[in-house]
Amino acid sequence: MATVRIENLGIEYEGETGWNLLECDLLREVDHPHDCGGNCACSTCKVAVILGGENLSPQGEDERDTLDAYGWDPDAFRLACQCVIQGGGEIVIRLPDPE
């Protein structure tokens, strides 16, 4: 388990190891956009990881390609549907302002 904090929403919860951030957010009824259903096919679930990136799965080529295709810097953003919690500790993310 990891402590997940969504900085700009003031939400904090314990996230399950092996689950991605989007799954954890939706389980807790966080209003987290996800137009493609969490299939790495859009960029609506993008987040900025402020702290604790080492507790998440590494960014894969598909994730980088999707972010790039939608005009988001893959070095600045992650797709919540692809960020699997892999370790304990604290993870701090920020959801971008609605477009």
JSON list of C-alpha atoms in Angstrom, two decimals:
[
{"chain": "A", "resi": 1, "resn": "MET", "atom": "CA", "xyz": [0.00, 0.00, 0.00]},
{"chain": "A", "resi": 2, "resn": "ALA", "atom": "CA", "xyz": [1.06, 3.56, -0.68]},
{"chain": "A", "resi": 3, "resn": "THR", "atom": "CA", "xyz": [-0.36, 6.83, 0.54]},
{"chain": "A", "resi": 4, "resn": "VAL", "atom": "CA", "xyz": [-1.68, 8.67, -2.52]},
{"chain": "A", "resi": 5, "resn": "ARG", "atom": "CA", "xyz": [-2.36, 12.39, -2.26]},
{"chain": "A", "resi": 6, "resn": "ILE", "atom": "CA", "xyz": [-4.05, 14.39, -5.02]},
{"chain": "A", "resi": 7, "resn": "GLU", "atom": "CA", "xyz": [-2.52, 17.75, -4.23]},
{"chain": "A", "resi": 8, "resn": "ASN", "atom": "CA", "xyz": [-4.93, 20.09, -5.99]},
{"chain": "A", "resi": 9, "resn": "LEU", "atom": "CA", "xyz": [-8.07, 18.26, -4.83]},
{"chain": "A", "resi": 10, "resn": "GLY", "atom": "CA", "xyz": [-7.09, 17.83, -1.18]},
{"chain": "A", "resi": 11, "resn": "ILE", "atom": "CA", "xyz": [-7.73, 14.07, -1.35]},
{"chain": "A", "resi": 12, "resn": "GLU", "atom": "CA", "xyz": [-5.58, 11.43, 0.37]},
{"chain": "A", "resi": 13, "resn": "TYR", "atom": "CA", "xyz": [-6.05, 7.66, 0.52]},
{"chain": "A", "resi": 14, "resn": "GLU", "atom": "CA", "xyz": [-4.20, 4.36, 0.77]},
{"chain": "A", "resi": 15, "resn": "GLY", "atom": "CA", "xyz": [-3.63, 2.95, -2.72]},
{"chain": "A", "resi": 16, "resn": "GLU", "atom": "CA", "xyz": [-3.36, -0.78, -3.31]},
{"chain": "A", "resi": 17, "resn": "THR", "atom": "CA", "xyz": [-0.09, -2.22, -4.61]},
{"chain": "A", "resi": 18, "resn": "GLY", "atom": "CA", "xyz": [-0.64, -3.69, -8.08]},
{"chain": "A", "resi": 19, "resn": "TRP", "atom": "CA", "xyz": [-3.46, -1.28, -8.95]},
{"chain": "A", "resi": 20, "resn": "ASN", "atom": "CA", "xyz": [-3.02, 1.71, -11.23]},
{"chain": "A", "resi": 21, "resn": "LEU", "atom": "CA", "xyz": [-3.76, 5.23, -10.02]},
{"chain": "A", "resi": 22, "resn": "LEU", "atom": "CA", "xyz": [-6.87, 5.55, -12.15]},
{"chain": "A", "resi": 23, "resn": "GLU", "atom": "CA", "xyz": [-8.37, 2.35, -10.67]},
{"chain": "A", "resi": 24, "resn": "CYS", "atom": "CA", "xyz": [-7.61, 3.60, -7.16]},
{"chain": "A", "resi": 25, "resn": "ASP", "atom": "CA", "xyz": [-9.13, 7.01, -7.87]},
{"chain": "A", "resi": 26, "resn": "LEU", "atom": "CA", "xyz": [-12.31, 5.57, -9.37]},
{"chain": "A", "resi": 27, "resn": "LEU", "atom": "CA", "xyz": [-12.70, 3.11, -6.47]},
{"chain": "A", "resi": 28, "resn": "ARG", "atom": "CA", "xyz": [-12.77, 6.14, -4.18]},
{"chain": "A", "resi": 29, "resn": "GLU", "atom": "CA", "xyz": [-15.17, 8.02, -6.47]},
{"chain": "A", "resi": 30, "resn": "VAL", "atom": "CA", "xyz": [-12.62, 10.68, -7.42]},
{"chain": "A", "resi": 31, "resn": "ASP", "atom": "CA", "xyz": [-13.88, 12.58, -10.48]},
{"chain": "A", "resi": 32, "resn": "HIS", "atom": "CA", "xyz": [-10.92, 11.58, -12.68]},
{"chain": "A", "resi": 33, "resn": "PRO", "atom": "CA", "xyz": [-11.49, 11.87, -16.46]},
{"chain": "A", "resi": 34, "resn": "HIS", "atom": "CA", "xyz": [-10.83, 8.69, -18.46]},
{"chain": "A", "resi": 35, "resn": "ASP", "atom": "CA", "xyz": [-12.45, 8.88, -21.89]},
{"chain": "A", "resi": 36, "resn": "CYS", "atom": "CA", "xyz": [-10.91, 5.66, -23.24]},
{"chain": "A", "resi": 37, "resn": "GLY", "atom": "CA", "xyz": [-11.73, 3.62, -20.15]},
{"chain": "A", "resi": 38, "resn": "GLY", "atom": "CA", "xyz": [-8.13, 3.33, -18.99]},
{"chain": "A", "resi": 39, "resn": "ASN", "atom": "CA", "xyz": [-6.71, 1.75, -22.14]},
{"chain": "A", "resi": 40, "resn": "CYS", "atom": "CA", "xyz": [-3.78, 4.11, -22.88]},
{"chain": "A", "resi": 41, "resn": "ALA", "atom": "CA", "xyz": [-5.64, 5.41, -25.94]},
{"chain": "A", "resi": 42, "resn": "CYS", "atom": "CA", "xyz": [-6.29, 9.03, -24.90]},
{"chain": "A", "resi": 43, "resn": "SER", "atom": "CA", "xyz": [-4.68, 11.47, -22.51]},
{"chain": "A", "resi": 44, "resn": "THR", "atom": "CA", "xyz": [-7.62, 12.49, -20.34]},
{"chain": "A", "resi": 45, "resn": "CYS", "atom": "CA", "xyz": [-6.34, 10.67, -17.23]},
{"chain": "A", "resi": 46, "resn": "LYS", "atom": "CA", "xyz": [-2.96, 12.43, -17.33]},
{"chain": "A", "resi": 47, "resn": "VAL", "atom": "CA", "xyz": [-1.39, 13.50, -14.04]},
{"chain": "A", "resi": 48, "resn": "ALA", "atom": "CA", "xyz": [1.76, 15.27, -12.95]},
{"chain": "A", "resi": 49, "resn": "VAL", "atom": "CA", "xyz": [3.67, 13.15, -10.44]},
{"chain": "A", "resi": 50, "resn": "ILE", "atom": "CA", "xyz": [5.05, 15.58, -7.86]},
{"chain": "A", "resi": 51, "resn": "LEU", "atom": "CA", "xyz": [6.55, 13.06, -5.44]},
{"chain": "A", "resi": 52, "resn": "GLY", "atom": "CA", "xyz": [6.99, 9.31, -5.23]},
{"chain": "A", "resi": 53, "resn": "GLY", "atom": "CA", "xyz": [7.49, 8.40, -8.86]},
{"chain": "A", "resi": 54, "resn": "GLU", "atom": "CA", "xyz": [9.83, 5.65, -7.69]},
{"chain": "A", "resi": 55, "resn": "ASN", "atom": "CA", "xyz": [6.78, 3.92, -6.17]},
{"chain": "A", "resi": 56, "resn": "LEU", "atom": "CA", "xyz": [5.14, 3.64, -9.60]},
{"chain": "A", "resi": 57, "resn": "SER", "atom": "CA", "xyz": [5.78, 1.39, -12.57]},
{"chain": "A", "resi": 58, "resn": "PRO", "atom": "CA", "xyz": [8.19, 2.83, -15.15]},
{"chain": "A", "resi": 59, "resn": "GLN", "atom": "CA", "xyz": [6.75, 4.76, -18.07]},
{"chain": "A", "resi": 60, "resn": "GLY", "atom": "CA", "xyz": [6.45, 2.54, -21.12]},
{"chain": "A", "resi": 61, "resn": "GLU", "atom": "CA", "xyz": [6.80, 3.39, -24.80]},
{"chain": "A", "resi": 62, "resn": "ASP", "atom": "CA", "xyz": [3.03, 3.20, -25.43]},
{"chain": "A", "resi": 63, "resn": "GLU", "atom": "CA", "xyz": [2.37, 5.68, -22.63]},
{"chain": "A", "resi": 64, "resn": "ARG", "atom": "CA", "xyz": [5.01, 8.08, -23.93]},
{"chain": "A", "resi": 65, "resn": "ASP", "atom": "CA", "xyz": [3.65, 7.80, -27.48]},
{"chain": "A", "resi": 66, "resn": "THR", "atom": "CA", "xyz": [0.07, 8.49, -26.34]},
{"chain": "A", "resi": 67, "resn": "LEU", "atom": "CA", "xyz": [1.07, 11.56, -24.33]},
{"chain": "A", "resi": 68, "resn": "ASP", "atom": "CA", "xyz": [3.16, 12.86, -27.21]},
{"chain": "A", "resi": 69, "resn": "ALA", "atom": "CA", "xyz": [0.36, 12.27, -29.74]},
{"chain": "A", "resi": 70, "resn": "TYR", "atom": "CA", "xyz": [-1.98, 14.45, -27.69]},
{"chain": "A", "resi": 71, "resn": "GLY", "atom": "CA", "xyz": [0.58, 17.23, -27.22]},
{"chain": "A", "resi": 72, "resn": "TRP", "atom": "CA", "xyz": [1.62, 16.50, -23.62]},
{"chain": "A", "resi": 73, "resn": "ASP", "atom": "CA", "xyz": [5.27, 16.30, -22.55]},
{"chain": "A", "resi": 74, "resn": "PRO", "atom": "CA", "xyz": [5.95, 12.66, -21.57]},
{"chain": "A", "resi": 75, "resn": "ASP", "atom": "CA", "xyz": [8.68, 13.89, -19.21]},
{"chain": "A", "resi": 76, "resn": "ALA", "atom": "CA", "xyz": [6.18, 16.07, -17.31]},
{"chain": "A", "resi": 77, "resn": "PHE", "atom": "CA", "xyz": [3.06, 13.88, -17.28]},
{"chain": "A", "resi": 78, "resn": "ARG", "atom": "CA", "xyz": [2.00, 10.28, -16.73]},
{"chain": "A", "resi": 79, "resn": "LEU", "atom": "CA", "xyz": [-1.21, 8.49, -17.63]},
{"chain": "A", "resi": 80, "resn": "ALA", "atom": "CA", "xyz": [-2.93, 7.42, -14.41]},
{"chain": "A", "resi": 81, "resn": "CYS", "atom": "CA", "xyz": [-4.17, 4.27, -16.16]},
{"chain": "A", "resi": 82, "resn": "GLN", "atom": "CA", "xyz": [-0.54, 3.21, -16.69]},
{"chain": "A", "resi": 83, "resn": "CYS", "atom": "CA", "xyz": [0.90, 4.15, -13.26]},
{"chain": "A", "resi": 84, "resn": "VAL", "atom": "CA", "xyz": [0.82, 0.91, -11.29]},
{"chain": "A", "resi": 85, "resn": "ILE", "atom": "CA", "xyz": [1.61, 1.28, -7.59]},
{"chain": "A", "resi": 86, "resn": "GLN", "atom": "CA", "xyz": [4.70, -0.84, -6.92]},
{"chain": "A", "resi": 87, "resn": "GLY", "atom": "CA", "xyz": [5.89, 0.27, -3.53]},
{"chain": "A", "resi": 88, "resn": "GLY", "atom": "CA", "xyz": [4.91, 1.76, -0.24]},
{"chain": "A", "resi": 89, "resn": "GLY", "atom": "CA", "xyz": [5.55, 5.33, 0.73]},
{"chain": "A", "resi": 90, "resn": "GLU", "atom": "CA", "xyz": [3.96, 8.52, -0.46]},
{"chain": "A", "resi": 91, "resn": "ILE", "atom": "CA", "xyz": [2.80, 9.39, -3.97]},
{"chain": "A", "resi": 92, "resn": "VAL", "atom": "CA", "xyz": [1.73, 12.96, -4.66]},
{"chain": "A", "resi": 93, "resn": "ILE", "atom": "CA", "xyz": [0.00, 13.77, -7.94]},
{"chain": "A", "resi": 94, "resn": "ARG", "atom": "CA", "xyz": [-1.75, 16.74, -9.47]},
{"chain": "A", "resi": 95, "resn": "LEU", "atom": "CA", "xyz": [-4.60, 16.56, -11.96]},
{"chain": "A", "resi": 96, "resn": "PRO", "atom": "CA", "xyz": [-4.39, 19.24, -14.64]},
{"chain": "A", "resi": 97, "resn": "ASP", "atom": "CA", "xyz": [-7.08, 21.90, -14.68]},
{"chain": "A", "resi": 98, "resn": "PRO", "atom": "CA", "xyz": [-10.03, 20.94, -16.91]},
{"chain": "A", "resi": 99, "resn": "GLU", "atom": "CA", "xyz": [-9.50, 21.90, -20.53]}
]
